[in-house]
PDB file of C-alpha atoms in Angstrom:
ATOM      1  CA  UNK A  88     -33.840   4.450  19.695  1.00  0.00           C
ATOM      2  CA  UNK A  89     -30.255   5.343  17.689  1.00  0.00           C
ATOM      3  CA  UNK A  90     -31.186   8.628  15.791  1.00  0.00           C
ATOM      4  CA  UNK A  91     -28.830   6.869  12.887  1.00  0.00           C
ATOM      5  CA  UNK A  92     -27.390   3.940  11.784  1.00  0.00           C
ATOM      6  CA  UNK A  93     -24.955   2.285  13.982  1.00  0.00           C
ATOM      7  CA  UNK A  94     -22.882  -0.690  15.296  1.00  0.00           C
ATOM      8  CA  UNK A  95     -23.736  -2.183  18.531  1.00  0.00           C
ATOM      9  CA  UNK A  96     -19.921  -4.541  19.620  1.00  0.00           C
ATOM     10  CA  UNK A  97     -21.333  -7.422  21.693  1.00  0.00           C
ATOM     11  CA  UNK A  98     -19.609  -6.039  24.848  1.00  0.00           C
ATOM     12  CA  UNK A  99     -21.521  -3.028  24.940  1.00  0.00           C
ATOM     13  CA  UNK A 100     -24.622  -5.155  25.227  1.00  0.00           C
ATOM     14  CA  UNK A 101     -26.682  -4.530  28.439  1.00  0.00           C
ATOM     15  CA  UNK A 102     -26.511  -7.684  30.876  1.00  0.00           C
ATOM     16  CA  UNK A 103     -30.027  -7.912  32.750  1.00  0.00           C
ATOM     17  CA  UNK A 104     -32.065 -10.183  34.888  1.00  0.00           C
ATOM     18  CA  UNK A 105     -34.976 -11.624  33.433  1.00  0.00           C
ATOM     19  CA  UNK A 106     -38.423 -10.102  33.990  1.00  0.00           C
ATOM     20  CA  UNK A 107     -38.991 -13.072  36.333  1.00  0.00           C
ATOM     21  CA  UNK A 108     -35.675 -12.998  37.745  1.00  0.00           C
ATOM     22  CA  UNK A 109     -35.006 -16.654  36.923  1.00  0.00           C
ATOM     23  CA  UNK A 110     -32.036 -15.971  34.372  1.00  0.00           C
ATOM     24  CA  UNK A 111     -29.693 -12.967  32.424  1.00  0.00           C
ATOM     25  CA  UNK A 112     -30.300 -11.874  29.164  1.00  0.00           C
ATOM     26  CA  UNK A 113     -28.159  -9.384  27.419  1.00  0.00           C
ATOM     27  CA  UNK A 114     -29.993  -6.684  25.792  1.00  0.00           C
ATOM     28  CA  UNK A 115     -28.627  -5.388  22.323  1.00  0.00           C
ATOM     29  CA  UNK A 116     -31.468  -2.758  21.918  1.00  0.00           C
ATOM     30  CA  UNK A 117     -35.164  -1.604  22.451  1.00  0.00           C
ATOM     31  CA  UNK A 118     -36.958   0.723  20.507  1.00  0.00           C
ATOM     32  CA  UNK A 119     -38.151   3.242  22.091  1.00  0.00           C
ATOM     33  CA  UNK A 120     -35.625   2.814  24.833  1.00  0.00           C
ATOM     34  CA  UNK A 121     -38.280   2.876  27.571  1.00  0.00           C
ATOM     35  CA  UNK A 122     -40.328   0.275  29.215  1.00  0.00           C
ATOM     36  CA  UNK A 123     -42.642   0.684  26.405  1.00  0.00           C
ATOM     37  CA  UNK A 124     -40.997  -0.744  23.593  1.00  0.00           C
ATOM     38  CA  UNK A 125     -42.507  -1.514  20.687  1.00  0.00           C
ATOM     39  CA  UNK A 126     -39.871  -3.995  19.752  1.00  0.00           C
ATOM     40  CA  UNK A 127     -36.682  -5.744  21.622  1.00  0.00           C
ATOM     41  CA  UNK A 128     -33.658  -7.709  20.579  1.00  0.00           C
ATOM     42  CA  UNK A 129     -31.391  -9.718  23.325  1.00  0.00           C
ATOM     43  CA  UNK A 130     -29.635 -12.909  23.864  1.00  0.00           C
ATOM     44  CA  UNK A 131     -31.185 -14.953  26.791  1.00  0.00           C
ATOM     45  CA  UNK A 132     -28.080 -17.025  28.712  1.00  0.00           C
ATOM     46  CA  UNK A 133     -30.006 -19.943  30.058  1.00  0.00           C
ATOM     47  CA  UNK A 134     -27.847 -21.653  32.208  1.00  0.00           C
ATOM     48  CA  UNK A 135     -30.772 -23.877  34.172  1.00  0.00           C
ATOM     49  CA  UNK A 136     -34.674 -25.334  33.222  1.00  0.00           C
ATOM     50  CA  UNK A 137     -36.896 -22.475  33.810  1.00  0.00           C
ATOM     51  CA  UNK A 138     -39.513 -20.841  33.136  1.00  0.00           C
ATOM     52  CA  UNK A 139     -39.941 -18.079  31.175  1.00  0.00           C
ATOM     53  CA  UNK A 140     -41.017 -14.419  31.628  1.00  0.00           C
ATOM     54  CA  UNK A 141     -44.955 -14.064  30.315  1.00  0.00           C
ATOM     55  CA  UNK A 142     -45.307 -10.838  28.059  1.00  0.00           C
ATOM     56  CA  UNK A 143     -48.679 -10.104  27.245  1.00  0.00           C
ATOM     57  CA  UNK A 144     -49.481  -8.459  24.277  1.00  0.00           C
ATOM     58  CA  UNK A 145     -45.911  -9.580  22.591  1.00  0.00           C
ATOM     59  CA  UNK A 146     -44.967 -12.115  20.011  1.00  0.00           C
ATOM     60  CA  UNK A 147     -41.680 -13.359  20.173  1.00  0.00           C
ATOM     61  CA  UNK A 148     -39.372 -15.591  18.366  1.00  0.00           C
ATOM     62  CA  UNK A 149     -36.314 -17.899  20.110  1.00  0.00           C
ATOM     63  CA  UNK A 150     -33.302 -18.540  17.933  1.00  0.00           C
ATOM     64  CA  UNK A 151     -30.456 -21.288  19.447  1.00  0.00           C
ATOM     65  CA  UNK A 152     -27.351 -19.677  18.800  1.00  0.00           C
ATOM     66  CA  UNK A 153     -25.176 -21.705  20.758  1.00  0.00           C
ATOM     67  CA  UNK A 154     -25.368 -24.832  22.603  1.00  0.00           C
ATOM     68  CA  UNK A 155     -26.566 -28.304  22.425  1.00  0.00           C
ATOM     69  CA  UNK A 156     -30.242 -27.387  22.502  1.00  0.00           C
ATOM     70  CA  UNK A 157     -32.887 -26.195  24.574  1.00  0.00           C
ATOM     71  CA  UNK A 158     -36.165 -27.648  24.972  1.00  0.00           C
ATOM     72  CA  UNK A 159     -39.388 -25.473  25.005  1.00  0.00           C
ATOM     73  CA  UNK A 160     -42.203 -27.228  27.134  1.00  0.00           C
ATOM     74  CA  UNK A 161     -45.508 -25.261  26.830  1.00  0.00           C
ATOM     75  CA  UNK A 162     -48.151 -25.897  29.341  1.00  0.00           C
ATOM     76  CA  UNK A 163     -50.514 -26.594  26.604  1.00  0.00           C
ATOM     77  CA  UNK A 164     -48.565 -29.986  25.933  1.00  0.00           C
ATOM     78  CA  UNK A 165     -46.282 -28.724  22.984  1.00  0.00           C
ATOM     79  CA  UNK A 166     -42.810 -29.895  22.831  1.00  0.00           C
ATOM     80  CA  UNK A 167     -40.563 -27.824  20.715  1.00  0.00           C
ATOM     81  CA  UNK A 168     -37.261 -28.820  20.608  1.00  0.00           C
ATOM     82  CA  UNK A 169     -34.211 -26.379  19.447  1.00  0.00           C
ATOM     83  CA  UNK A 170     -31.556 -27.828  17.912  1.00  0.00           C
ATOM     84  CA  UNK A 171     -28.013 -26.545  16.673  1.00  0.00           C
ATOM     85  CA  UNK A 172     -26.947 -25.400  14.586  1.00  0.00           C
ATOM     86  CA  UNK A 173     -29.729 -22.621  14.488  1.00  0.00           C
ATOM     87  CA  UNK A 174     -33.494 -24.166  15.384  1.00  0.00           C
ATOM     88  CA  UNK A 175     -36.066 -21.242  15.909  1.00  0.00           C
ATOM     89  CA  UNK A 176     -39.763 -20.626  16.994  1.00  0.00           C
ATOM     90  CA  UNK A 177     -41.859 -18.234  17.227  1.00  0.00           C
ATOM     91  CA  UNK A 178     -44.786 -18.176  20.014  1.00  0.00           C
ATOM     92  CA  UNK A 179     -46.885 -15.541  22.201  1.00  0.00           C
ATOM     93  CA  UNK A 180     -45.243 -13.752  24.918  1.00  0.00           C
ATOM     94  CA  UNK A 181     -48.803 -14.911  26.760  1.00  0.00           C
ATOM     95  CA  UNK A 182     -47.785 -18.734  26.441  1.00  0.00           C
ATOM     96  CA  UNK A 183     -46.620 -20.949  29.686  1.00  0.00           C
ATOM     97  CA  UNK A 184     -43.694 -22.111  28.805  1.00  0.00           C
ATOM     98  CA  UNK A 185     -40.439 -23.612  30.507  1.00  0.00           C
ATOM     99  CA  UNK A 186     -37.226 -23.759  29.308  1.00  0.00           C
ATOM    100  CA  UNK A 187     -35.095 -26.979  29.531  1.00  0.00           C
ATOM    101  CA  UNK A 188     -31.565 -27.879  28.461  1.00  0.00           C
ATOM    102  CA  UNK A 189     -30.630 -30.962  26.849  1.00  0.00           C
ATOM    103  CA  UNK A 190     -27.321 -31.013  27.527  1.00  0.00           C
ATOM    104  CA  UNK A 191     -25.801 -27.719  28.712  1.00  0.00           C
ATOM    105  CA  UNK A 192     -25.976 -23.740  28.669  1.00  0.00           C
ATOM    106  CA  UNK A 193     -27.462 -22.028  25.877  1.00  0.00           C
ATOM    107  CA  UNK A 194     -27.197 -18.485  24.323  1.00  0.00           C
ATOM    108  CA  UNK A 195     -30.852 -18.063  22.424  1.00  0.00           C
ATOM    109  CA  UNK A 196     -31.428 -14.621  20.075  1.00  0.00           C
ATOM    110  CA  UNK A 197     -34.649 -13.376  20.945  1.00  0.00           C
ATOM    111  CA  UNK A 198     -37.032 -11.093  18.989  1.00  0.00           C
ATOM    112  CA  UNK A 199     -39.527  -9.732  20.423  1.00  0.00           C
ATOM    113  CA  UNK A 200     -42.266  -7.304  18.921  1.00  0.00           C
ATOM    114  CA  UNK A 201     -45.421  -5.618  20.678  1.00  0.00           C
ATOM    115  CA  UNK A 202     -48.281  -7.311  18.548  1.00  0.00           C
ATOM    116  CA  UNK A 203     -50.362  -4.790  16.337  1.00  0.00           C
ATOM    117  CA  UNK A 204     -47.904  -2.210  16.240  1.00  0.00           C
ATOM    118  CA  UNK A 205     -45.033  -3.643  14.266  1.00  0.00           C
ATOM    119  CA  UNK A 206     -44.205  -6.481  11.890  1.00  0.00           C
ATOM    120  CA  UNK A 207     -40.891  -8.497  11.759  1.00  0.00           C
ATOM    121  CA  UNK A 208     -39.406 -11.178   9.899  1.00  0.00           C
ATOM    122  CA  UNK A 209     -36.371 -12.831  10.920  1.00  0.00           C
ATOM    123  CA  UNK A 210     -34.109 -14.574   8.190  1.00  0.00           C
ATOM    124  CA  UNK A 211     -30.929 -16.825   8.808  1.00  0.00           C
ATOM    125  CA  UNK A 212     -28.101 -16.533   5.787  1.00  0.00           C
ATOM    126  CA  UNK A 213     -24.819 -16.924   4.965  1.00  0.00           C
ATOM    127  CA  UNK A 214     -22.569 -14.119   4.181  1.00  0.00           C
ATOM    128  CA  UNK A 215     -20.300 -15.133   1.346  1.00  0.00           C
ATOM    129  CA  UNK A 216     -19.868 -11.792  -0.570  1.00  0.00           C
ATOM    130  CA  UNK A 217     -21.946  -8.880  -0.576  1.00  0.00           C
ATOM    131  CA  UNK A 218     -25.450  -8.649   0.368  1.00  0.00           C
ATOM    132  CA  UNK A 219     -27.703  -5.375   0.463  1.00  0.00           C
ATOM    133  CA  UNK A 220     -30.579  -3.921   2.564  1.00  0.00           C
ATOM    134  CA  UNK A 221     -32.321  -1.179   2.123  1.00  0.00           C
ATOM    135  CA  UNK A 222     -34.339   1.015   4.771  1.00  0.00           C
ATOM    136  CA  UNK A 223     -37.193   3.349   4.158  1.00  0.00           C
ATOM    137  CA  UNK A 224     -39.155   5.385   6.251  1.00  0.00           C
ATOM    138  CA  UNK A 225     -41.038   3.100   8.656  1.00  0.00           C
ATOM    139  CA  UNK A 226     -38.348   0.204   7.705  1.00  0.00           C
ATOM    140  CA  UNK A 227     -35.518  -0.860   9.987  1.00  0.00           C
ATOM    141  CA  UNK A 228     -33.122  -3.512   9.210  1.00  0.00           C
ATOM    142  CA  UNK A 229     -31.200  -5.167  12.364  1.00  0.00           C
ATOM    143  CA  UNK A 230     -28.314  -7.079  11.219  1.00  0.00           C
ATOM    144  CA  UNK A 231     -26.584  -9.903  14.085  1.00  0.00           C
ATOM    145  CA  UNK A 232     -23.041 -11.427  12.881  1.00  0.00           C
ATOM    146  CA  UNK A 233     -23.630 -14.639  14.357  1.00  0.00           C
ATOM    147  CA  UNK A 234     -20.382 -15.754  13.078  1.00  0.00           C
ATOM    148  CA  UNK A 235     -17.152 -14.434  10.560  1.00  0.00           C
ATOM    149  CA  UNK A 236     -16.403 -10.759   9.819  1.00  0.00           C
ATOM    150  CA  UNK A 237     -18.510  -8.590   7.831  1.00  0.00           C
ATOM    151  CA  UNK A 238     -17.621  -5.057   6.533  1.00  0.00           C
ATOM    152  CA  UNK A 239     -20.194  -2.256   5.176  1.00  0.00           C
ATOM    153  CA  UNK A 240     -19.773  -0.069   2.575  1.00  0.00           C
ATOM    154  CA  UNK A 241     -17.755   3.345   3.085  1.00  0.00           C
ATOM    155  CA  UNK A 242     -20.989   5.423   1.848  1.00  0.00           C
ATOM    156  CA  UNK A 243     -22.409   3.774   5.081  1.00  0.00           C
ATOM    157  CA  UNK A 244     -20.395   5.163   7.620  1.00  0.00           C
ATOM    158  CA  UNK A 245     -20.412   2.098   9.564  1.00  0.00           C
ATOM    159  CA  UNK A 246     -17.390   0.536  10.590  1.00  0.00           C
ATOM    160  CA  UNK A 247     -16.414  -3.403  10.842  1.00  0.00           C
ATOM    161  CA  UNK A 248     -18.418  -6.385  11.996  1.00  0.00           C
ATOM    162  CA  UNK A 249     -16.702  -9.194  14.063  1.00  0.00           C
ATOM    163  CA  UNK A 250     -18.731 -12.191  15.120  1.00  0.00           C
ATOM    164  CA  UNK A 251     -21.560 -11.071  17.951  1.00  0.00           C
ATOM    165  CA  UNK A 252     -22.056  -7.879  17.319  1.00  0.00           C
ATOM    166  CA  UNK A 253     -25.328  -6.077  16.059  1.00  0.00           C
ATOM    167  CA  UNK A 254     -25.743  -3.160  13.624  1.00  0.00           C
ATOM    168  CA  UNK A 255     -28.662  -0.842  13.615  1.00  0.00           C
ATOM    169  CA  UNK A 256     -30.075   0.206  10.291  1.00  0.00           C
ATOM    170  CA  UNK A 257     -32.405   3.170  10.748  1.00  0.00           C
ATOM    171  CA  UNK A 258     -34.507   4.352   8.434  1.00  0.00           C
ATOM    172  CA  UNK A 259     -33.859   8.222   6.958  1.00  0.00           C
ATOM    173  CA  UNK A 260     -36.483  10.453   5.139  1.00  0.00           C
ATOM    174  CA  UNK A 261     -36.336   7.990   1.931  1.00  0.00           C
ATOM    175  CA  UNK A 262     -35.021   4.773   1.003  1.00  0.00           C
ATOM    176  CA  UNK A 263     -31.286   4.084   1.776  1.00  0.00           C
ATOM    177  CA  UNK A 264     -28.896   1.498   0.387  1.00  0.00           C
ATOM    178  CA  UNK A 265     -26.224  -0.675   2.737  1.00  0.00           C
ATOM    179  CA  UNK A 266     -24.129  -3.101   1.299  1.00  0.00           C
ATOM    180  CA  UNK A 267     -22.378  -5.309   3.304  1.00  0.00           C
ATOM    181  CA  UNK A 268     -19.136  -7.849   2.619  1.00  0.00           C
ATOM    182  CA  UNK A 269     -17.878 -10.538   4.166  1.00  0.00           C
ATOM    183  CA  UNK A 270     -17.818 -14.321   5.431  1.00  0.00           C
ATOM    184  CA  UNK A 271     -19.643 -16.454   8.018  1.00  0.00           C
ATOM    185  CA  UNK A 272     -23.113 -16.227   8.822  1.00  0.00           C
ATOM    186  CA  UNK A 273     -25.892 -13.585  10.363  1.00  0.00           C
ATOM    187  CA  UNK A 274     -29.405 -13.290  11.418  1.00  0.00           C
ATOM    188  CA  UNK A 275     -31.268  -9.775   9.160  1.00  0.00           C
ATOM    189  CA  UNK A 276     -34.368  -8.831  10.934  1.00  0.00           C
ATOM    190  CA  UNK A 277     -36.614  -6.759   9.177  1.00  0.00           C
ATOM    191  CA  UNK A 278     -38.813  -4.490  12.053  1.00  0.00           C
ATOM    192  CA  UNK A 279     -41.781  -2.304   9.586  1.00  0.00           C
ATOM    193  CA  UNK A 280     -43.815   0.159  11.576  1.00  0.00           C
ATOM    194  CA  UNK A 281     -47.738  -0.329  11.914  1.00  0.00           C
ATOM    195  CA  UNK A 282     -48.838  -3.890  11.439  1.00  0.00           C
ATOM    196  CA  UNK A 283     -52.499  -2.913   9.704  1.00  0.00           C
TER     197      UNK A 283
END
């Protein structure tokens, strides 16, 4: 887990094989950095139908970022399909569930949280101006340019965004303010300790 606040550029991201070994994923971070984690942000490359990796005990939720859409088939005969620009879904890491393109490779954002210990909410904006988040302890804020350039404050510490990349807002000892300026759009994710 970053100690502090920080920027994570898309090329730093950690290029894996999925648990089931049937695609890649690039992982921007987990938290604690350990098998363990209590919560997990990456960008599945889904080049082929397959199916996915089962994760017991996880929620997760899918998020097209590019590509002309993906199909989720679930073995209990749902049929979700994820459309551009930016379709999402959330579902249990327990579900049987295939992945299939309709018409080409897609990048998806995926969230995933260990159920009962933590709480997320994922929200999809445009950044035209400023627009502020603020961590406390037992708060993290995860901020994805999906598109644009985005700049934080000074006071932050934090230097630019460019389209892709991921910043890491960790919470201190009491409640912290980051402002952040730019244009294009971004996915916040708010991660809260101890779901209750």
């Amino acid at each position: 887990m970053p100690a502090s606040s920080c920027l994570i550029p898309a090329n730093e991201y950690r290029r894996e094989r999925w648990k089931n070994g049937l695609g890649w994923t690039r992982e921007i971070v987990r938290v604690p950095d350990s098998d363990a984690w209590d919560w997990r942000l990456s960008i599945a490359e889904i080049e082929r139908d397959a199916a996915f990796s089962s994760f017991p005990g996880i929620d997760r939720e899918l998020v097209l970022l590019h590509g002309n859409g993906l199909r989720l088939r679930f073995d209990d005969g749902r049929m979700v399909d994820l459309m551009p620009p930016h379709d999402r879904m959330r579902f249990a890491g327990e579900d049987v569930v295939t992945g299939e393109l309709v018409d080409g490779t897609t990048h998806d954002f995926n969230l995933m949280w260990r159920r009962g210990r933590v709480r997320t909410e994922l929200l999809h904006r445009p950044l035209v101006g400023p627009m502020l988040f603020f961590t406390e302890p037992g708060v993290h804020w995860v901020v994805h340019l999906i598109a644009g350039q985005a700049m934080f404050d000074a006071d932050s510490g934090l230097g630019p965004l460019w389209s892709g990349d991921t910043a890491i807002l960790v919470p201190g000892d009491g409640r912290t303010r980051y402002a952040i300026e730019g244009g294009g759009e971004l996915l916040a994710i708010r991660v809260e300790d101890g779901a209750g």
